[in-house]
Every structure is written in C-alpha cells, then in structure tokens.
Amino acid sequence: MTKFRFELLARDGTARTGVIHTPRGDIRTPAFMPVGTAATVKAMLPQSVRETGADILLGNTYHLMLRPGAERIARLGGLHKFMDWPRPILTDSGGFQVMSLSALRKITEEGVKFQSHIDGHEEVLSPERAMEIQRLLGSDIQMVFDECPALPATHEAIEKSMALSMRWAKRSKAAFEQQSDDEQKGRACFGIVQGGTFADLRIRSAEALQEIGFGGYAVGGLAVGEPQSAMFETLEATVPHLPAEKPRYLMGVGKPDDIVGAVLRGIDMFDCVLPTRSGRNGQAFTSEGALNLKNARFAEDRAPLDADCTCPACRQFSRAYLHHVVKSGEIIAAMLLTWHNLTYYQRLMGELRQAIAGSRLAAWIAAYHAARPSADVLVSP
Amino acid sequence: MTKFRFELLARDGTARTGVIHTPRGDIRTPAFMPVGTAATVKAMLPQSVRETGADILLGNTYHLMLRPGAERIARLGGLHKFMDWPRPILTDSGGFQVMSLSALRKITEEGVKFQSHIDGHEEVLSPERAMEIQRLLGSDIQMVFDECPALPATHEAIEKSMALSMRWAKRSKAAFEQQSDDEQKGRACFGIVQGGTFADLRIRSAEALQEIGFGGYAVGGLAVGEPQSAMFETLEATVPHLPAEKPRYLMGVGKPDDIVGAVLRGIDMFDCVLPTRSGRNGQAFTSEGALNLKNARFAEDRAPLDADCTCPACRQFSRAYLHHVVKSGEIIAAMLLTWHNLTYYQRLMGELRQAIAGSRLAAWIAAYHAARPSADVLVSP
C-alpha cells in the first residue's frame, strides 16, 4: 500500500511544487481543497468537484460529529463512501468551529464542552475525541485539536493559548498513534502552528510541534480578520522554521491573491469556503477580477462570464443568463457560479504549479496582478 | 424545414403512442414536459434534464414576461439559446398564473390587468400580448390565452368563463397567424378546452376550438383541487370530441397515477411541477411508491433510493446520505431528488409508450398499481 509521502518536485525561491502521495490518490501541490462541510461541497455533485481539478476535499469534524454523527458515518462505511468521494479527504479537528459556531462553550485543560448550534445538546471535544472522530470518518489527513483565539489579542493571551494548543497537539499525536496500525497506514496527522501574529510565539510553536513530529505542518489562527500584510509577515516568520520535507498548509485561506502571496512564501495547501460561498451569493472570480452578477450592467451582457474558462457556466451561458438566475434566486445560479469559482481556483493552482516548475513565479505573479487592477475587491472570506 | 406534425404510431384502446415532429427535434408521446418556470428547470442543468429523457420543456409566459422580460429574451436570441435548451419548448399563455399568482387582477373582455407578484408594477395580458410574448420567446408550441376559473363553481359561472376563453382562443389564433410566415414555420398553436367538470360545456368548448382549428388540443382547468375521479370523468367526456390526428395535452397534471389514468383515456402530453417541487421538499417517487426522505427510518438505510433507477442519486448514494442532506437543507438534496424524480417520470412515460406499442397497457397498469400499494399518498401537486 502507498504510504503517505510528500515528493518535492521543484522550487522557485521559497515557493515549491510537489506531490503528496496517498493510498487514495495523489495531491498536486500547491493544492486548493474545496470545503465539503456537511459531507457535500455545497451545490456540487462530487464528480463535478473532481472535474474542476480538485485532488482532495476538506471535511469538517464539528459539523459531521453533530450531524449525521461520526459513529453513524463509520457504520455506513466511512465518509468517502458516504459522500461518494473516493479520493483523499483532510478533516479539521473541530477546534476552529467549536469556537466560532457553538454556544456556551467552556474550555478546560481537558478540552471543550459546548452546545450544538443545531439542537443545543451538549457535546465534548478533546484531543482524544477529535482524533477518534477523524478516524471514524476515515480521514486521510487528520488535524490536531487546537485552540484558535480571536485576533487582535495580547502577547500574553496568545502565548497562553498557544501553549495549551501545543499540549493538545501532543495528546492528539498520541491518540493518532494509538489508532491501530491498519488504520494509520497511509494516513497522516498534521500539527498546527499557533501564535497569532507574534513571530517569537510562531517560532516556539513550530519548534514544539517538530519535537512531537508530524506528517505535515499547518499554520492556523490566521485569516481571522487581520490585514493581508500581517498574514504574509507571519508566514515569513514561520515558514523558515518548518521542515522543508513536509507539506505546509495554511488553514482557511483565502482570496486568490492571499493564495498567490502564500504560495510565494512557501505554502503547499489551502482550503477556504470563499469560492463556494461567494458562488451562492452571486459572485464570480474571473480573469478580470471578481464580478457581482447581481449588478444590473450584466442584464443584457451576451459575453460569457470568463472567456478563458471551460466550466459549464462559461461554456453554455451568457452573463445575462447568470444575472437573471442570480436575481431570481434560482438554485442553478448557485450550481453554476460554484462550479465556475472552483474551476477558477483550481486553474489558479495549476498555473502556480507550472510557474514554479518553470522557475518563472515572479513574472507570473506580476502578470497576474497587472491583469486584475481591481482583483478580489468585492469579496472577503 | 421540418413542419410541426403528429405521427400516430400505435393505439391500445383509447390510449395512443406517437411522435410529434418539430424543427427542434422529435417529441415521443405520451410525453412528460418538465417545468422550466424562470428559464431553468429548478436545481438541474439543461444537459441533466435531457439525460433524464425529456424531449421538451415547458416555459411560463407569466414568469418570463415579468423577469427577465420577453423583449429582453428576444434581444438575447430567444429562450432556447438563453437557457441552453436547443430542443422543443412549449409555453403556456400566462392565463393560469395571472389568476393564481398576481395581485389586484381585473378581467375584462380585452384581457387581464394585474400587478406583478415580484415588484407590484402593472402589466396587461391579452390574447394578442400573450401570443406576442410566446413569439418573442421563440416557443415551439404556443398556447392560447384563456381564463382558468377555480373549482367548484356553478354551471352558469363556468359557462360564462368558457365562452370568454373561446372568444380569446379565436383572437389568440388570429394573432398567431399574423406572426410572419418565417416565424410560424414548424411552430404550432394549441387550443385549450375549458368547461370545468360539466360534460356539456367541455363538448361545446371542444367543438368551438375545432371550428377555429389548432395544431393540438389541451384540456385546461383541471387538477385544480377536484377529485381524481372527476378529472377522469371529464377526460372521458371530452377526449372523444377531440380530433384523433392532433396531440392532446392535459395541462398541469400530475401525480404518476393521474398520468397513467389520463394516458389510458387518450392523453398524449403532460406537464407538472410535482417531480421538481417535491424533489426540493425531500420527496422521491420510487418503484415502491413515494418516500419522504426526511423520515428518520432512512438515517442508516444503506439501500439505494430506488434499486431500479439509474440516476446519480440512486447509483452513487444511499438513502442514509439522502436523508442526511435533506435534513441538513443542502442544495445537493434538491439536485439529486429532482434528478431522480424527473428520471422516474421519464421512465414512467417510456414504459407507457412501450406498453401501448405492445398492446399490453391494461396489464401494465394492473402491475403498476399492484407494486405500489401506497403509491403517491405523500404528495399532492
């Protein structure tokens, strides 16, 4: 059986391109993972997600543990079979969402006690339970349970939170290792660097995680409202302290130009709800920048959404049609714009991989920004 | 260019099977037309609608005239191009929906003045305007403008309404004929028999329409709350008075067993929102009868929705998955159940066509009802 293995193919400055090999298929990096929160990438059939070029999806532990439940998914044969996605799945640990979505949460050394946002029933997430859930789901890349504090916060508060996350990372790794050999074959556990925008804390966190040892290293706690420059500075402070031979994952990011800037700074993996969520809100990413299809100027626009794109929205319909179905609140609007936005993101990742492989990333980025004077101004993650 | 032509292939009692030839493609009868209200069959891409086996769609004049507007669709190249459905489209005349959806309507001999249900602006529909809109849309089968009274109503009220509809039918036909020859090539105008559940009025209406002369004859004003037996009795009174060589269309019908009973009584064409609307509400038509996927008994049901079906919902997913996405309100639930229900309806029509061609319709219907002891009890149109 294929073991989980990261193969570095080329570097261009700090940026790199490679392949993560897993038993369920290869993941080309830099990779964008569409978010399949509740066992579905919203408004897409799984084969359509694959057609956009996605090699891997992200599933949300928090959502799936509450509905339909991890034990239930396990009894039904695991998440891949349940949602008909045979390729790799990465699951988060629920740490971020338990902080942002649940009510009446109580954080202790042991873990987090909280009430479901669906029906109010009480649940507990701990490092051990988060890893158990991810095993039950059958996740290929399992994330440690961490605390994700809101920014801005004081150095003291972030330090305390980071230290707790590091203790939880150690317990998460131990729980992952206690899972049977068979289950671990070809699966990986990733650590998550915390520390807010404080370089010293990020470095300590990166070092603490490497003492534990992980199959990959994520940067968490960013894209929570800080300016892009702060995110990039934090990456510049953190990435040199991560091992070159392991994949690096920037969690929850982001807008296309966030991704471009993070790839330039050495990140290999991304996930974000932006392409799917903004697709449901009538927004589209195009070669000319982001467009809001609700805008009346598209009402008789015969042009395709993006002349460079091969997705069904662009091949089969005019901007005028997309404007009409967005304005009418039709489900096909969500279907077509989600498909388009995911295609746009995957094409972006493909171009980044080729630019890195060809040692022409700087030129590619200059051309990218020149073509999009107003890029991404409409949307925020 | 192909002219509009109905070819009768076989009869089995009063039931018949045939083909309507049109420049945009053949329509196999008995035919079910999925409803594409606002230039989209809700929750479906047009190629997926075709994959279910649909030869023709229905578009709604009332909805399209209000948004995006008939003149706008004409400027954009017509409805077929706008919604990427190159095959035949039948449009209703707006008569039914102006009665059921609009506010403050005023009916005169001239037509109907009403306020849009979207933004309240005042509009007028008349026989002449209804035919103009259908020409602007580029409809292949255009329906006369009629009044559709609510049932139950007195003989006197229905007689008066029917007489108005017959005068409007004459004006509709004249307006259709005044459209340029080029536009009329291969397009048809259908009359609509009215008269409630009164046999004498239905017969008079059928005769009045034939004096005008139409490419096909619809039975309107049914499926508005009357019992199925009343609908079938009305068909039995009406169909013998319609010409055998023209297609017969029962508007707005219906549940699968309504369709089966109407085919038995000589109807060739149907449309109904039921498969699409109930798909969005978590209901599925299956070989075992109608199922409500919200039901907790499906939460761990590994079986496919319908073992006899080849649609993506049945091939790729379990009932447990469908239950989960229905309960979670996910868009994929509407997509999958709509696809399934349309596939179910088209398979039903195919089986009816084959049973008629094989002169075994009575046996087929007996087997159909035997397999569905609780058929269709969950749903109403």
mmCIF file of N, CA, C and O in Angstrom, chain A residues 62-63 65-66 94-107 112-125 145:
data_model
loop_
_atom_site.group_PDB
_atom_site.id
_atom_site.type_symbol
_atom_site.label_atom_id
_atom_site.label_comp_id
_atom_site.label_asym_id
_atom_site.label_seq_id
_atom_site.Cartn_x
_atom_site.Cartn_y
_atom_site.Cartn_z
ATOM 1 N N TYR A 62 -16.454 19.216 13.225
ATOM 2 C CA TYR A 62 -17.511 19.794 14.056
ATOM 3 C C TYR A 62 -18.891 19.521 13.455
ATOM 4 O O TYR A 62 -19.795 19.034 14.133
ATOM 5 N N HIS A 63 -19.056 19.832 12.170
ATOM 6 C CA HIS A 63 -20.366 19.646 11.544
ATOM 7 C C HIS A 63 -20.750 18.173 11.471
ATOM 8 O O HIS A 63 -21.888 17.802 11.763
ATOM 9 N N MET A 65 -19.709 15.616 13.283
ATOM 10 C CA MET A 65 -19.942 14.956 14.575
ATOM 11 C C MET A 65 -21.357 15.249 15.069
ATOM 12 O O MET A 65 -21.972 14.426 15.751
ATOM 13 N N LEU A 66 -21.869 16.442 14.728
ATOM 14 C CA LEU A 66 -23.213 16.808 15.176
ATOM 15 C C LEU A 66 -24.278 16.201 14.259
ATOM 16 O O LEU A 66 -25.346 15.808 14.714
ATOM 17 N N GLY A 94 -12.176 20.351 14.370
ATOM 18 C CA GLY A 94 -13.328 20.940 15.043
ATOM 19 C C GLY A 94 -12.965 22.102 15.933
ATOM 20 O O GLY A 94 -13.845 22.828 16.408
ATOM 21 N N GLY A 95 -11.663 22.294 16.178
ATOM 22 C CA GLY A 95 -11.223 23.335 17.106
ATOM 23 C C GLY A 95 -11.695 24.728 16.699
ATOM 24 O O GLY A 95 -12.232 25.477 17.519
ATOM 25 N N PHE A 96 -11.533 25.057 15.429
ATOM 26 C CA PHE A 96 -11.907 26.389 14.970
ATOM 27 C C PHE A 96 -13.408 26.600 15.077
ATOM 28 O O PHE A 96 -13.879 27.622 15.575
ATOM 29 N N GLN A 97 -14.191 25.609 14.628
ATOM 30 C CA GLN A 97 -15.629 25.830 14.572
ATOM 31 C C GLN A 97 -16.317 25.743 15.924
ATOM 32 O O GLN A 97 -17.352 26.378 16.134
ATOM 33 N N VAL A 98 -15.738 24.948 16.828
ATOM 34 C CA VAL A 98 -16.345 24.902 18.153
ATOM 35 C C VAL A 98 -16.244 26.285 18.808
ATOM 36 O O VAL A 98 -17.106 26.686 19.593
ATOM 37 N N MET A 99 -15.181 27.040 18.447
ATOM 38 C CA MET A 99 -15.036 28.396 18.986
ATOM 39 C C MET A 99 -15.992 29.376 18.293
ATOM 40 O O MET A 99 -16.542 30.270 18.916
ATOM 41 N N SER A 100 -16.195 29.197 16.987
ATOM 42 C CA SER A 100 -16.928 30.217 16.240
ATOM 43 C C SER A 100 -18.423 29.937 16.142
ATOM 44 O O SER A 100 -19.208 30.867 15.990
ATOM 45 N N LEU A 101 -18.845 28.674 16.229
ATOM 46 C CA LEU A 101 -20.245 28.362 15.970
ATOM 47 C C LEU A 101 -21.048 27.935 17.185
ATOM 48 O O LEU A 101 -22.245 28.193 17.263
ATOM 49 N N SER A 102 -20.422 27.244 18.129
ATOM 50 C CA SER A 102 -21.216 26.644 19.194
ATOM 51 C C SER A 102 -21.535 27.664 20.283
ATOM 52 O O SER A 102 -20.883 28.699 20.396
ATOM 53 N N ALA A 103 -22.539 27.332 21.058
ATOM 54 C CA ALA A 103 -22.957 28.221 22.149
ATOM 55 C C ALA A 103 -22.422 27.687 23.480
ATOM 56 O O ALA A 103 -22.140 26.502 23.623
ATOM 57 N N LEU A 104 -22.256 28.570 24.459
ATOM 58 C CA LEU A 104 -21.953 28.196 25.838
ATOM 59 C C LEU A 104 -20.775 27.233 25.944
ATOM 60 O O LEU A 104 -20.826 26.253 26.670
ATOM 61 N N ARG A 105 -19.705 27.534 25.218
ATOM 62 C CA ARG A 105 -18.552 26.637 25.282
ATOM 63 C C ARG A 105 -17.733 26.928 26.548
ATOM 64 O O ARG A 105 -17.642 28.070 27.009
ATOM 65 N N LYS A 106 -17.122 25.876 27.080
ATOM 66 C CA LYS A 106 -16.274 26.009 28.265
ATOM 67 C C LYS A 106 -14.972 25.285 27.971
ATOM 68 O O LYS A 106 -14.973 24.068 27.732
ATOM 69 N N ILE A 107 -13.871 26.043 27.973
ATOM 70 C CA ILE A 107 -12.574 25.473 27.634
ATOM 71 C C ILE A 107 -11.829 25.138 28.921
ATOM 72 O O ILE A 107 -11.672 25.984 29.801
ATOM 73 N N VAL A 112 -13.032 20.957 25.279
ATOM 74 C CA VAL A 112 -14.081 21.972 25.184
ATOM 75 C C VAL A 112 -15.434 21.301 25.347
ATOM 76 O O VAL A 112 -15.746 20.326 24.654
ATOM 77 N N LYS A 113 -16.209 21.828 26.289
ATOM 78 C CA LYS A 113 -17.590 21.390 26.446
ATOM 79 C C LYS A 113 -18.447 22.454 25.774
ATOM 80 O O LYS A 113 -18.218 23.652 25.969
ATOM 81 N N PHE A 114 -19.420 22.053 24.958
ATOM 82 C CA PHE A 114 -20.186 23.069 24.215
ATOM 83 C C PHE A 114 -21.569 22.551 23.882
ATOM 84 O O PHE A 114 -21.863 21.365 24.048
ATOM 85 N N GLN A 115 -22.412 23.478 23.428
ATOM 86 C CA GLN A 115 -23.749 23.103 22.975
ATOM 87 C C GLN A 115 -23.822 23.179 21.467
ATOM 88 O O GLN A 115 -23.351 24.141 20.847
ATOM 89 N N SER A 116 -24.408 22.170 20.864
ATOM 90 C CA SER A 116 -24.599 22.120 19.415
ATOM 91 C C SER A 116 -25.357 23.345 18.934
ATOM 92 O O SER A 116 -26.347 23.746 19.540
ATOM 93 N N HIS A 117 -24.913 23.924 17.804
ATOM 94 C CA HIS A 117 -25.644 25.065 17.237
ATOM 95 C C HIS A 117 -26.905 24.598 16.518
ATOM 96 O O HIS A 117 -27.737 25.399 16.129
ATOM 97 N N ILE A 118 -27.057 23.276 16.347
ATOM 98 C CA ILE A 118 -28.237 22.753 15.644
ATOM 99 C C ILE A 118 -29.392 22.544 16.616
ATOM 100 O O ILE A 118 -30.489 23.040 16.409
ATOM 101 N N ASP A 119 -29.129 21.808 17.717
ATOM 102 C CA ASP A 119 -30.241 21.494 18.621
ATOM 103 C C ASP A 119 -29.916 21.749 20.093
ATOM 104 O O ASP A 119 -30.708 21.394 20.965
ATOM 105 N N GLY A 120 -28.755 22.344 20.376
ATOM 106 C CA GLY A 120 -28.441 22.721 21.749
ATOM 107 C C GLY A 120 -27.956 21.593 22.641
ATOM 108 O O GLY A 120 -27.663 21.830 23.810
ATOM 109 N N HIS A 121 -27.837 20.364 22.115
ATOM 110 C CA HIS A 121 -27.411 19.293 23.024
ATOM 111 C C HIS A 121 -25.922 19.423 23.342
ATOM 112 O O HIS A 121 -25.152 19.983 22.566
ATOM 113 N N GLU A 122 -25.543 18.931 24.523
ATOM 114 C CA GLU A 122 -24.179 19.131 24.994
ATOM 115 C C GLU A 122 -23.233 18.101 24.398
ATOM 116 O O GLU A 122 -23.569 16.915 24.296
ATOM 117 N N GLU A 123 -22.069 18.566 23.989
ATOM 118 C CA GLU A 123 -21.045 17.701 23.412
ATOM 119 C C GLU A 123 -19.703 18.071 24.020
ATOM 120 O O GLU A 123 -19.540 19.165 24.564
ATOM 121 N N VAL A 124 -18.738 17.167 23.858
ATOM 122 C CA VAL A 124 -17.380 17.444 24.306
ATOM 123 C C VAL A 124 -16.420 17.174 23.158
ATOM 124 O O VAL A 124 -16.562 16.176 22.445
ATOM 125 N N LEU A 125 -15.493 18.085 22.957
ATOM 126 C CA LEU A 125 -14.377 17.814 22.049
ATOM 127 C C LEU A 125 -13.090 17.931 22.848
ATOM 128 O O LEU A 125 -12.905 18.883 23.618
ATOM 129 N N PHE A 145 -6.168 18.717 17.485
ATOM 130 C CA PHE A 145 -7.150 19.600 18.112
ATOM 131 C C PHE A 145 -6.414 20.793 18.706
ATOM 132 O O PHE A 145 -5.450 20.626 19.448
#
